[in-house]
CSV table of C-alpha atoms in Angstrom, one decimal:
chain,number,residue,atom,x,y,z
A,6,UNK,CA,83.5,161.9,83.8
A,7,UNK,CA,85.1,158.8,82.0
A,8,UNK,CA,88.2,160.6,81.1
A,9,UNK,CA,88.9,161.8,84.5
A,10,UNK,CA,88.5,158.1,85.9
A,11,UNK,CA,91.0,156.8,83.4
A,12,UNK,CA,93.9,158.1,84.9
A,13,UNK,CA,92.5,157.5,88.6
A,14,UNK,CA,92.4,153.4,87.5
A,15,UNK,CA,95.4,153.9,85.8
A,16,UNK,CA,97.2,155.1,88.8
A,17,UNK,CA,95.5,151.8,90.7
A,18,UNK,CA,96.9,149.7,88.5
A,19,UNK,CA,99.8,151.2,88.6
A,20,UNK,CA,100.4,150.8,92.5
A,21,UNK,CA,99.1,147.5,92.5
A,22,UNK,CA,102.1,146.4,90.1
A,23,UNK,CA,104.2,147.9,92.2
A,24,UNK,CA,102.9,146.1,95.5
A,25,UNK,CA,102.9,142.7,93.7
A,26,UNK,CA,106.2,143.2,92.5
A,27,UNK,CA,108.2,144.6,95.9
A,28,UNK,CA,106.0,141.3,97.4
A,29,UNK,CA,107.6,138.8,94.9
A,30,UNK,CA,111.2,140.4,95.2
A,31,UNK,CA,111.2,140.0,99.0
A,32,UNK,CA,109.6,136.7,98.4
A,33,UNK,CA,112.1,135.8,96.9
A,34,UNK,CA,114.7,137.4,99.6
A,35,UNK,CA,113.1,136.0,101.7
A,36,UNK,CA,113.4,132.8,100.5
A,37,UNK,CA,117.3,132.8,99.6
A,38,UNK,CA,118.2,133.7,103.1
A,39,UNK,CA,116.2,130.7,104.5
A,40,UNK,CA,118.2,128.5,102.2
A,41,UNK,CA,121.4,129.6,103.2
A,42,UNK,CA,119.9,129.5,106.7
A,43,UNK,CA,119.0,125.6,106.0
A,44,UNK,CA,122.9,125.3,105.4
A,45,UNK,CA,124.3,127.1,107.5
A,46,UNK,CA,122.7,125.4,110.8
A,47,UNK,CA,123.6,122.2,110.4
A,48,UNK,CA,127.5,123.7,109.6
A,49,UNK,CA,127.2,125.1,113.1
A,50,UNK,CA,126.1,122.1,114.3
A,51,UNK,CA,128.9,120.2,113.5
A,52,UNK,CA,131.5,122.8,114.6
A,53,UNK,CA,129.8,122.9,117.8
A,54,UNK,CA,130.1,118.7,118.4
A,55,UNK,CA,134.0,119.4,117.0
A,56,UNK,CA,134.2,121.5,120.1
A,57,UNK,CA,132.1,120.5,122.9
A,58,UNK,CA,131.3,117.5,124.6
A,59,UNK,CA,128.4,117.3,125.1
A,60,UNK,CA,127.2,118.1,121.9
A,61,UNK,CA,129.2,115.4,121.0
A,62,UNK,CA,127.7,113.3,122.8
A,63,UNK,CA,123.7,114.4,122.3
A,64,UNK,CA,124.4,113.2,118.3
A,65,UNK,CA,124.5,115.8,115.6
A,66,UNK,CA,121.6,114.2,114.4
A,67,UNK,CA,119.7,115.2,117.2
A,68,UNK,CA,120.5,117.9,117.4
A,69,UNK,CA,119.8,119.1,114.1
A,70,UNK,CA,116.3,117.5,114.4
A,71,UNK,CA,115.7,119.7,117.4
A,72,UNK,CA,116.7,122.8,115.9
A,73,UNK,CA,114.8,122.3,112.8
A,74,UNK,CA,111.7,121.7,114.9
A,75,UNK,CA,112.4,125.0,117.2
A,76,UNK,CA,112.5,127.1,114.2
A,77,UNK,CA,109.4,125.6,112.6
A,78,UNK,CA,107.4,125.7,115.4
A,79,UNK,CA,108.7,129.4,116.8
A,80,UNK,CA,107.1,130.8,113.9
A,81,UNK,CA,109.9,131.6,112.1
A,82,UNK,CA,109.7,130.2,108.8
A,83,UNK,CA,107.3,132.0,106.6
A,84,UNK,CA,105.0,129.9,104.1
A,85,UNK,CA,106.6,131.2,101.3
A,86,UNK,CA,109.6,128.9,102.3
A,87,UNK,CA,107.8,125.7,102.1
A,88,UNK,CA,109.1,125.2,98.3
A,89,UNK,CA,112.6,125.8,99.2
A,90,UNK,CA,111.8,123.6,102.0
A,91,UNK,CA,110.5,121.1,99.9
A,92,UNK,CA,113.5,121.3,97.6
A,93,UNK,CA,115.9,121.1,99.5
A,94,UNK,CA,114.6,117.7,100.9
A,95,UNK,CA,114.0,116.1,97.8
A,96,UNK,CA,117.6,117.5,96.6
A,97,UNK,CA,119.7,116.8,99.6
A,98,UNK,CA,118.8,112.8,99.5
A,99,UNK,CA,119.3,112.1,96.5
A,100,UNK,CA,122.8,113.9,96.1
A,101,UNK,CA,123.1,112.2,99.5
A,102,UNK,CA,122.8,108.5,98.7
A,103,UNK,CA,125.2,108.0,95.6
A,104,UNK,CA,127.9,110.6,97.8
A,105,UNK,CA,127.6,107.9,100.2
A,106,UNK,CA,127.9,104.8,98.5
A,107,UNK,CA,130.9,106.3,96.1
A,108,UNK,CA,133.5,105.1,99.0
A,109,UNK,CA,131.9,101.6,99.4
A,110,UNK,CA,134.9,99.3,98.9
A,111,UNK,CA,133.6,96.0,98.6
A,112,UNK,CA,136.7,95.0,98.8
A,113,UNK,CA,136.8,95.4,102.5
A,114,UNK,CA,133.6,93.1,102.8
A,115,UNK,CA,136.6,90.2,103.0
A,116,UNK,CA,138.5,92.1,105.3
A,117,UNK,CA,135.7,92.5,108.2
A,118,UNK,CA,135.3,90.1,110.4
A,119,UNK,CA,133.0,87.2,109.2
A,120,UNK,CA,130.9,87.4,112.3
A,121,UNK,CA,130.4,91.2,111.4
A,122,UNK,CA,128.7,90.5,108.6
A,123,UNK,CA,126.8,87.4,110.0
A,124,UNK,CA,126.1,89.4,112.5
A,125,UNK,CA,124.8,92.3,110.1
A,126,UNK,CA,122.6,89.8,108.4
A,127,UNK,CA,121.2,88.8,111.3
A,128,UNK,CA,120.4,92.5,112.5
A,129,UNK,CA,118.0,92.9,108.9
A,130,UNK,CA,116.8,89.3,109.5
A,131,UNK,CA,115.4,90.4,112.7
A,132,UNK,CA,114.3,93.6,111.8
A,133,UNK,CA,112.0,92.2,108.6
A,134,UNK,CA,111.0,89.5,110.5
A,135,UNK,CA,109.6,91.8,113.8
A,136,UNK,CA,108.5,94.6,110.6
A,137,UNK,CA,106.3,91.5,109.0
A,138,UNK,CA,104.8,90.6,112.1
A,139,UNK,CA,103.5,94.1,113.3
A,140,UNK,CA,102.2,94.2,110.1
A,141,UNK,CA,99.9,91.3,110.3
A,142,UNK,CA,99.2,92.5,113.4
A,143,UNK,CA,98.1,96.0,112.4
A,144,UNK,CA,96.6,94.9,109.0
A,145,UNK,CA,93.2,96.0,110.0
A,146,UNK,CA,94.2,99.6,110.3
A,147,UNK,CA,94.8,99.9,106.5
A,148,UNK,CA,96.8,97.1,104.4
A,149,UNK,CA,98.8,100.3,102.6
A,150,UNK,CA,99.7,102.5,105.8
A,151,UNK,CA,101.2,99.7,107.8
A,152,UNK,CA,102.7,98.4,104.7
A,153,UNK,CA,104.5,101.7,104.8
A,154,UNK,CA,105.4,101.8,108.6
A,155,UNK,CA,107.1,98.3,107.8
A,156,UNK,CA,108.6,99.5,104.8
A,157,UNK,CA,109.9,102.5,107.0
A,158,UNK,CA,110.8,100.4,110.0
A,159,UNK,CA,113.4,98.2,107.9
A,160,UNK,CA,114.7,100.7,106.0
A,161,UNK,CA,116.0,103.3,108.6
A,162,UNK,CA,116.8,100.2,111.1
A,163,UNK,CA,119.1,99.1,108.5
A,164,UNK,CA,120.9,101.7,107.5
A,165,UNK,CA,119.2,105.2,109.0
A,166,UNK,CA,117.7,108.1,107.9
A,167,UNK,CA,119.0,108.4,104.2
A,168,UNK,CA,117.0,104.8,103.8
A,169,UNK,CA,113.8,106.0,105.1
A,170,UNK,CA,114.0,109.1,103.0
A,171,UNK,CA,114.4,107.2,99.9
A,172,UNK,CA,111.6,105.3,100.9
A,173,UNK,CA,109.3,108.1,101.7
A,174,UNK,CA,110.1,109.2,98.0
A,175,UNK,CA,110.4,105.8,96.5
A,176,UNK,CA,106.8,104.8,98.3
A,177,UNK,CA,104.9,108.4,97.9
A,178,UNK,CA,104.5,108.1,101.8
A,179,UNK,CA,102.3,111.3,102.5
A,180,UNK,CA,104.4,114.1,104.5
A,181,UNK,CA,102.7,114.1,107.5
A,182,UNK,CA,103.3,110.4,107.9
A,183,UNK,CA,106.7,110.3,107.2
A,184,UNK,CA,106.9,112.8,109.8
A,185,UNK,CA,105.0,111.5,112.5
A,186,UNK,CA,107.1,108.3,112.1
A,187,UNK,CA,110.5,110.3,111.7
A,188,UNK,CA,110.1,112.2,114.6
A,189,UNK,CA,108.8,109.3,117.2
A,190,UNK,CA,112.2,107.6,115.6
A,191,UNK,CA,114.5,110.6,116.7
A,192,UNK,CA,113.0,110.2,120.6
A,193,UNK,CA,112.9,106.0,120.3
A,194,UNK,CA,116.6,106.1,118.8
A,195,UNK,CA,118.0,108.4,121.6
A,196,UNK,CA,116.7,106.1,124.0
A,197,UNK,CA,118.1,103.1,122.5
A,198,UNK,CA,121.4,104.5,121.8
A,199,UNK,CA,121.1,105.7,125.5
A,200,UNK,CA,120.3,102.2,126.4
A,201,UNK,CA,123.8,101.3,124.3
A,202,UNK,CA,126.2,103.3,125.1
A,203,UNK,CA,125.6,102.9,129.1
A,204,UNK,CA,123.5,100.0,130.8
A,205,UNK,CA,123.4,97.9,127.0
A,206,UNK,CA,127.6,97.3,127.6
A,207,UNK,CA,127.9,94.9,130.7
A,208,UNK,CA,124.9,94.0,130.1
A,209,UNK,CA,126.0,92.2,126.4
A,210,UNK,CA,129.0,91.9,127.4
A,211,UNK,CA,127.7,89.5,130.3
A,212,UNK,CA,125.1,87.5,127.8
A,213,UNK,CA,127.3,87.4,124.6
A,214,UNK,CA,131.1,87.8,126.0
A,215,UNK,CA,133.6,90.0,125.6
A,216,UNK,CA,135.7,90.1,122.5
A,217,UNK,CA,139.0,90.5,121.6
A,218,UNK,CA,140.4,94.2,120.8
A,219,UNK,CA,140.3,94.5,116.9
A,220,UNK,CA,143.3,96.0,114.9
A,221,UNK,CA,143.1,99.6,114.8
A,222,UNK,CA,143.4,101.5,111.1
A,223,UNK,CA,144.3,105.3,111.7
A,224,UNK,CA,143.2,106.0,108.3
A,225,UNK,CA,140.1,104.3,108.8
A,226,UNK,CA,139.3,105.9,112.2
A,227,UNK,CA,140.1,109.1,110.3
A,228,UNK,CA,137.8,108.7,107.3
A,229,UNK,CA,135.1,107.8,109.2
A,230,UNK,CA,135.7,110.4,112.0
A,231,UNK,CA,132.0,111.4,112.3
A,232,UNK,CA,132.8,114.4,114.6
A,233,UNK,CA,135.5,116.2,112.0
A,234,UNK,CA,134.1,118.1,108.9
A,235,UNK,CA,136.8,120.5,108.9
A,236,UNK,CA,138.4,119.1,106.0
A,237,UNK,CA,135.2,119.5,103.7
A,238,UNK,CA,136.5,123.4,104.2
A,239,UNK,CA,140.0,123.1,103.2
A,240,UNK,CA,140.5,124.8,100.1
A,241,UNK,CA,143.1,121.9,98.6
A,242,UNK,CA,139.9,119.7,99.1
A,243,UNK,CA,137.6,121.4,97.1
A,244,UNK,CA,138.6,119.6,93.6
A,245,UNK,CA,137.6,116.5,94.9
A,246,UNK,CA,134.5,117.8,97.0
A,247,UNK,CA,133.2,119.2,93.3
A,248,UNK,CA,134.2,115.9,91.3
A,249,UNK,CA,132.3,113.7,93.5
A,250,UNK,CA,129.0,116.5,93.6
A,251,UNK,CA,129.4,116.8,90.0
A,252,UNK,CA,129.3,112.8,89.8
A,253,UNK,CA,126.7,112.4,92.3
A,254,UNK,CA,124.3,114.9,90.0
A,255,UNK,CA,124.7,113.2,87.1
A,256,UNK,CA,123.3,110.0,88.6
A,257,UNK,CA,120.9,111.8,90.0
A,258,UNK,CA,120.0,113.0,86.7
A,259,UNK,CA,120.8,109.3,84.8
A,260,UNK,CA,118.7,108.0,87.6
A,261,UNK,CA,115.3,110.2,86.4
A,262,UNK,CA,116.1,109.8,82.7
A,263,UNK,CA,116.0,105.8,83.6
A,264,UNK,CA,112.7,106.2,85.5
A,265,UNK,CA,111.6,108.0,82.6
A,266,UNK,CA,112.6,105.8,79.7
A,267,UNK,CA,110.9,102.5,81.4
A,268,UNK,CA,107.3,104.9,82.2
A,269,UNK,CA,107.1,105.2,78.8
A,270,UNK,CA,108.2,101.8,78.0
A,271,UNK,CA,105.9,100.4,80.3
A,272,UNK,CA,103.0,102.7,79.6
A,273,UNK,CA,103.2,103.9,83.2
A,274,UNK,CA,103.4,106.1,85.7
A,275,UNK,CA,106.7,107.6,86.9
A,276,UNK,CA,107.7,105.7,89.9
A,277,UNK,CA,109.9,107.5,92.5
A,278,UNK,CA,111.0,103.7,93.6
A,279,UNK,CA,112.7,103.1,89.9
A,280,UNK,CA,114.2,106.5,91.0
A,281,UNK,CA,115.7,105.0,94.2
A,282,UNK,CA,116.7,101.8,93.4
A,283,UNK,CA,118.4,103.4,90.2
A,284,UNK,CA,120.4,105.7,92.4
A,285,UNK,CA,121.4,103.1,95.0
A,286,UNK,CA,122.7,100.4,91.9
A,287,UNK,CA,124.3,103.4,90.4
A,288,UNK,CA,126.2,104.4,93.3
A,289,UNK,CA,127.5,100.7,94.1
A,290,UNK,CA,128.5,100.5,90.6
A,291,UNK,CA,130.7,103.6,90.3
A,292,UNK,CA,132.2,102.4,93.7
A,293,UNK,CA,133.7,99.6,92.1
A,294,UNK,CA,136.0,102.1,90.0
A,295,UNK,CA,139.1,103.3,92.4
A,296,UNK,CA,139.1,106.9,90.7
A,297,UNK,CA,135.5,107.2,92.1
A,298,UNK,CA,135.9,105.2,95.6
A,299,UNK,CA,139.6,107.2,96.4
A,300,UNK,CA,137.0,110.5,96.6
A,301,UNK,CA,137.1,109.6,100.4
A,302,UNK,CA,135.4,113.1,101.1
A,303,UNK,CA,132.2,112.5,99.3
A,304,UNK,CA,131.5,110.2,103.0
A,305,UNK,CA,131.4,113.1,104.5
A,306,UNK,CA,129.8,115.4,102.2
A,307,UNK,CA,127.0,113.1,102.2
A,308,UNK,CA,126.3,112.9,105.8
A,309,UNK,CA,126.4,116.4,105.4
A,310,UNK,CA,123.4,116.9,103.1
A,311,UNK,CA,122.1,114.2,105.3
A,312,UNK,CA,122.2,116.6,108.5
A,313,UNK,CA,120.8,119.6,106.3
A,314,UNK,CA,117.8,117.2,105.6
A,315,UNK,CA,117.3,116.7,109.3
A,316,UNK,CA,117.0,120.1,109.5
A,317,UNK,CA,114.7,121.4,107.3
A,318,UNK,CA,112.5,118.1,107.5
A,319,UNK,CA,112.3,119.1,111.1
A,320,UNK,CA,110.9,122.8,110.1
A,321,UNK,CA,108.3,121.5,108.2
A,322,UNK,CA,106.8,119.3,111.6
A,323,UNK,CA,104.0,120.6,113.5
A,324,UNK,CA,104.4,119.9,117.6
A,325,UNK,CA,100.5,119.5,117.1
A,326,UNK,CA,100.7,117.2,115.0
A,327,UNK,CA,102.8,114.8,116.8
A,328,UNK,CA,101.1,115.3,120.1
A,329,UNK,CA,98.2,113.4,118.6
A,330,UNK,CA,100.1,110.8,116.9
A,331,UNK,CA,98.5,107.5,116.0
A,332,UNK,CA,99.3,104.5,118.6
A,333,UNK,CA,99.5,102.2,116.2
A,334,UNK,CA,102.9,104.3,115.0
A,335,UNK,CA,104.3,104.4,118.4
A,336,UNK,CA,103.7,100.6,119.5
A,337,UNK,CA,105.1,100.2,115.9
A,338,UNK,CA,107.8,101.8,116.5
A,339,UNK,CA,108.6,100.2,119.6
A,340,UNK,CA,107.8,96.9,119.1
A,341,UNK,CA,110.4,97.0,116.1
A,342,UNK,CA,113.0,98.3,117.6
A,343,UNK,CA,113.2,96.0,120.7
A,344,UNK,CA,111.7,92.9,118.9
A,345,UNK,CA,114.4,93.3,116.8
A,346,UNK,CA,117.4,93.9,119.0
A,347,UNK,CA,116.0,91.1,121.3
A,348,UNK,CA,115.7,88.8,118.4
A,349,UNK,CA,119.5,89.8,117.2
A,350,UNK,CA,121.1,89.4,120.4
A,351,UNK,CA,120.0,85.7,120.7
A,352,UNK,CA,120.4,85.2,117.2
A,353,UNK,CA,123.8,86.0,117.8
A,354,UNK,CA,124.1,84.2,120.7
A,355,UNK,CA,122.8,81.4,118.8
A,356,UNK,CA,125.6,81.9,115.9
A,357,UNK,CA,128.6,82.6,118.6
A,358,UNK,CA,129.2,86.0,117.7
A,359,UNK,CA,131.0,88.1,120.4
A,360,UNK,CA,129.1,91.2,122.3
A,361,UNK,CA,131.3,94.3,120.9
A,362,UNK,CA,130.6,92.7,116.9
A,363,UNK,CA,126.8,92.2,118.2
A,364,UNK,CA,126.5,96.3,120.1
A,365,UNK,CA,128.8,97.9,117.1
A,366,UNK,CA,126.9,96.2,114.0
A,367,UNK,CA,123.7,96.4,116.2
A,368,UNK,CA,124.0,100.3,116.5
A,369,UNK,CA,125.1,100.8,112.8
A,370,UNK,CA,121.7,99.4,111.5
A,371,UNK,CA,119.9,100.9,114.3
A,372,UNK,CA,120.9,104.4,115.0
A,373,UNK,CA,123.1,104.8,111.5
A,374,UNK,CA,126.4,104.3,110.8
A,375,UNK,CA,127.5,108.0,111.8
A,376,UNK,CA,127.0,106.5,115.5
A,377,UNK,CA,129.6,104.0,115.1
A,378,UNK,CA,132.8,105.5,116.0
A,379,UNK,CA,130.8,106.8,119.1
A,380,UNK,CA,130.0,103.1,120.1
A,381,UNK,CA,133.5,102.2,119.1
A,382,UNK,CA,135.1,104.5,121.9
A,383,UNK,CA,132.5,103.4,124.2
A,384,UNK,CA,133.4,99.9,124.1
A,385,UNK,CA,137.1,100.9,124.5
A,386,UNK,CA,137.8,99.2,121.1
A,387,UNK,CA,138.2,101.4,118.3
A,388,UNK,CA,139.3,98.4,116.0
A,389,UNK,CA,135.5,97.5,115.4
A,390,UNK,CA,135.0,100.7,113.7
A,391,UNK,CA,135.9,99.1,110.3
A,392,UNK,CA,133.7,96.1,111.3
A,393,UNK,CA,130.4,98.9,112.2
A,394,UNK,CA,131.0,101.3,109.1
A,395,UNK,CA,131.6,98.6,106.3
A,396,UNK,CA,128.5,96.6,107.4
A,397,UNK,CA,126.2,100.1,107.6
A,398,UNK,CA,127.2,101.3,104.6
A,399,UNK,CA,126.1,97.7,103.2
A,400,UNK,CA,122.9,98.4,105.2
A,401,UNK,CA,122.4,101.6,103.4
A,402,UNK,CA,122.9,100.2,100.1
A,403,UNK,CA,120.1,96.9,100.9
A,404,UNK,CA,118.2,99.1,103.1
A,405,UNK,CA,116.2,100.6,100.1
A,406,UNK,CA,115.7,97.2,98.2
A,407,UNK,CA,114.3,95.2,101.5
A,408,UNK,CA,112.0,98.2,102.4
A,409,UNK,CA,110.2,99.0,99.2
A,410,UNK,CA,110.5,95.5,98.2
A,411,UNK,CA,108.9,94.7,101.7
A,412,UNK,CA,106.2,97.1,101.1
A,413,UNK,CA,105.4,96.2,97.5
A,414,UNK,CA,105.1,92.3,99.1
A,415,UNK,CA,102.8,93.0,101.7
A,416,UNK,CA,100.3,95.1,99.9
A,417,UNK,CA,99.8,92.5,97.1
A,418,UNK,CA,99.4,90.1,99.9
């Protein structure tokens, strides 16, 4: 009796291998065409805004944020994606932030207009001030959670998304936070950029006074041409494209051996905000060399990885979720963004600075540098896109110290 069941479990055991392992391979399918699906939409994305307006217009941002939460939310990501999901997240900003900083010319900081950066200054003066505030306000909710929607607040209204990502990591925000506060962000920003583009002209224009037309730089228009990623495809491109990846890896991996090295020092715990501020210092520093800062691509390879974060951030949000979404996020929210734009525009009528330095430096800490060139051709003044993009890129690279610096502050308080 024994020796006939033998070969019976045998044979189980047998087909059971066989299950688990066809289940792993297309697991594992599965999960390589969802990463060159995470890719590959935001690619199409920006070919589409190359090629109609109105995509163009809507923001690939926006865009890429709505896609991402159509295909999470449709069902069509499996759960065995969630760690490519989760990868590519944690991936994508880091390579992001030094790729962006790489062609920060601080140079140029005494070429922009003095009131653009007075004006800037005043923008993240505004923002931490109206970010502090709430946060007194709200203390009663929980000293560490609105510590983290301030943190948040002056980090992607400083420089944009990249900012509050490296917060999120730098701060150990939960997901679902994050989320809540990313995606109430996406539907405030449109608004406000809305607001900008249309009614918030005259309207400035009429309270601040109109300025000047700037000098126009082809090349700069060019390099900051949010709308063309064509060249990131041109095969004469593509030594330059890998030096600056390459480069932006190793701080990456420079920036965890530092985070490392002063745990153990310390006697403490990693700390993703040694990892941050490690890869914002590094990527100002290498900007200072000209081989590094003439890899004019790495801008837009960046904002790139930036767009495939939107994306697959988005797939990971629950509709649900946000449909019961805390008030205390939303008047947060809110009250930030117009306390703050309030508080800059009569700052800056205060300080004398003219309405198209006030909308275009004003939209770059806002709604994120990418936005600028948009604003730029609203205003009929494409000269101010140095002016936007110098002093956004300077917001990117303060935007992480102010917020997790802010946060730190106000939980010891």
């Amino acid at each position: 009796m024994r020796s006939s069941q033998k070969p019976a479990d045998a044979h189980l055991l047998s087909r059971l291998q066989v299950r688990v392992y066809t289940a792993s391979k297309t697991g594992i399918i599965m999960q390589i065409l969802f990463a060159l699906l995470f890719l590959l939409v935001p690619a199409a994305i920006l070919w589409l805004s190359h090629h109609q307006s109105w995509a163009r217009k809507v923001g690939v941002i926006v865009l890429c944020y709505a896609a991402g939460l159509f295909v999470g939310n449709a069902g069509l990501v499996p759960a065995t994606v969630l760690p490519v999901q989760q990868a590519f997240t944690d991936i994508s900003i880091a390579l992001a932030l030094p790729l962006l900083l790489f062609t920060l010319d601080i140079r140029q900081w005494s070429r922009v207009a003095g009131k653009a950066m007075l004006s800037m200054a005043l923008a993240t003066t505004s923002v931490v001030t109206l970010a502090s505030t709430l946060f007194f306000v709200f203390r009663d909710q929980g000293t560490e959670s609105v510590s983290h929607l301030a943190a948040m607040s002056v980090g992607i209204y400083t420089g944009g998304t990249p900012n509050l990502a490296a917060i999120k990591a730098g701060l150990e925000i939960p997901h679902h936070e994050y989320l809540v506060f990313h995606s109430l962000d996406t539907l405030v920003g449109a608004v406000y950029l809305l607001f900008m583009l249309t009614l918030g002209i005259p309207l400035f224009r009429a309270l601040l006074g109109r300025a000047s037309p700037a000098l126009t730089d082809p090349e700069v228009v060019d390099h900051f041409d949010a709308d063309n990623f064509a060249e990131l495809l041109q095969r004469d491109k593509r030594s330059q494209i890998a030096r600056a990846l390459g480069l932006a890896a190793i701080v990456v991996a420079v920036s965890l051996g530092i985070s490392e090295v002063l745990a153990a020092a310390l006697a403490v715990a990693k700390n993703s905000a040694t990892v941050i501020v490690a890869l914002t210092t590094l990527g100002i520093g290498l900007s200072l060399l000209p081989q590094v800062r003439q890899m004019h691509r790495s801008y837009k390879l960046g904002m790139y990885l930036i767009y495939v974060f939107c994306f697959v951030v988005a797939s990971m949000a629950s509709l649900d979720n946000l449909a019961q979404v805390d008030v205390v996020v939303a008047v947060f929210l809110f009250g930030t963004i117009l306390g703050s734009l309030l508080l800059h525009a009569l700052l800056c009528k205060l300080a004398g600075i003219d309405s198209d330095t006030f909308m275009v430096t004003s939209v770059a800490a806002v709604a994120s540098p990418p936005f600028v060139p948009m604003m730029a051709r609203a205003l009929g003044n494409p000269g101010m896109i140095l002016s936007g993009m110098t002093t956004g890129i300077i917001g990117y690279a303060l935007g992480n110290y102010l917020g997790i610096s802010l946060a730190l502050f106000l939980q010891g308080l």
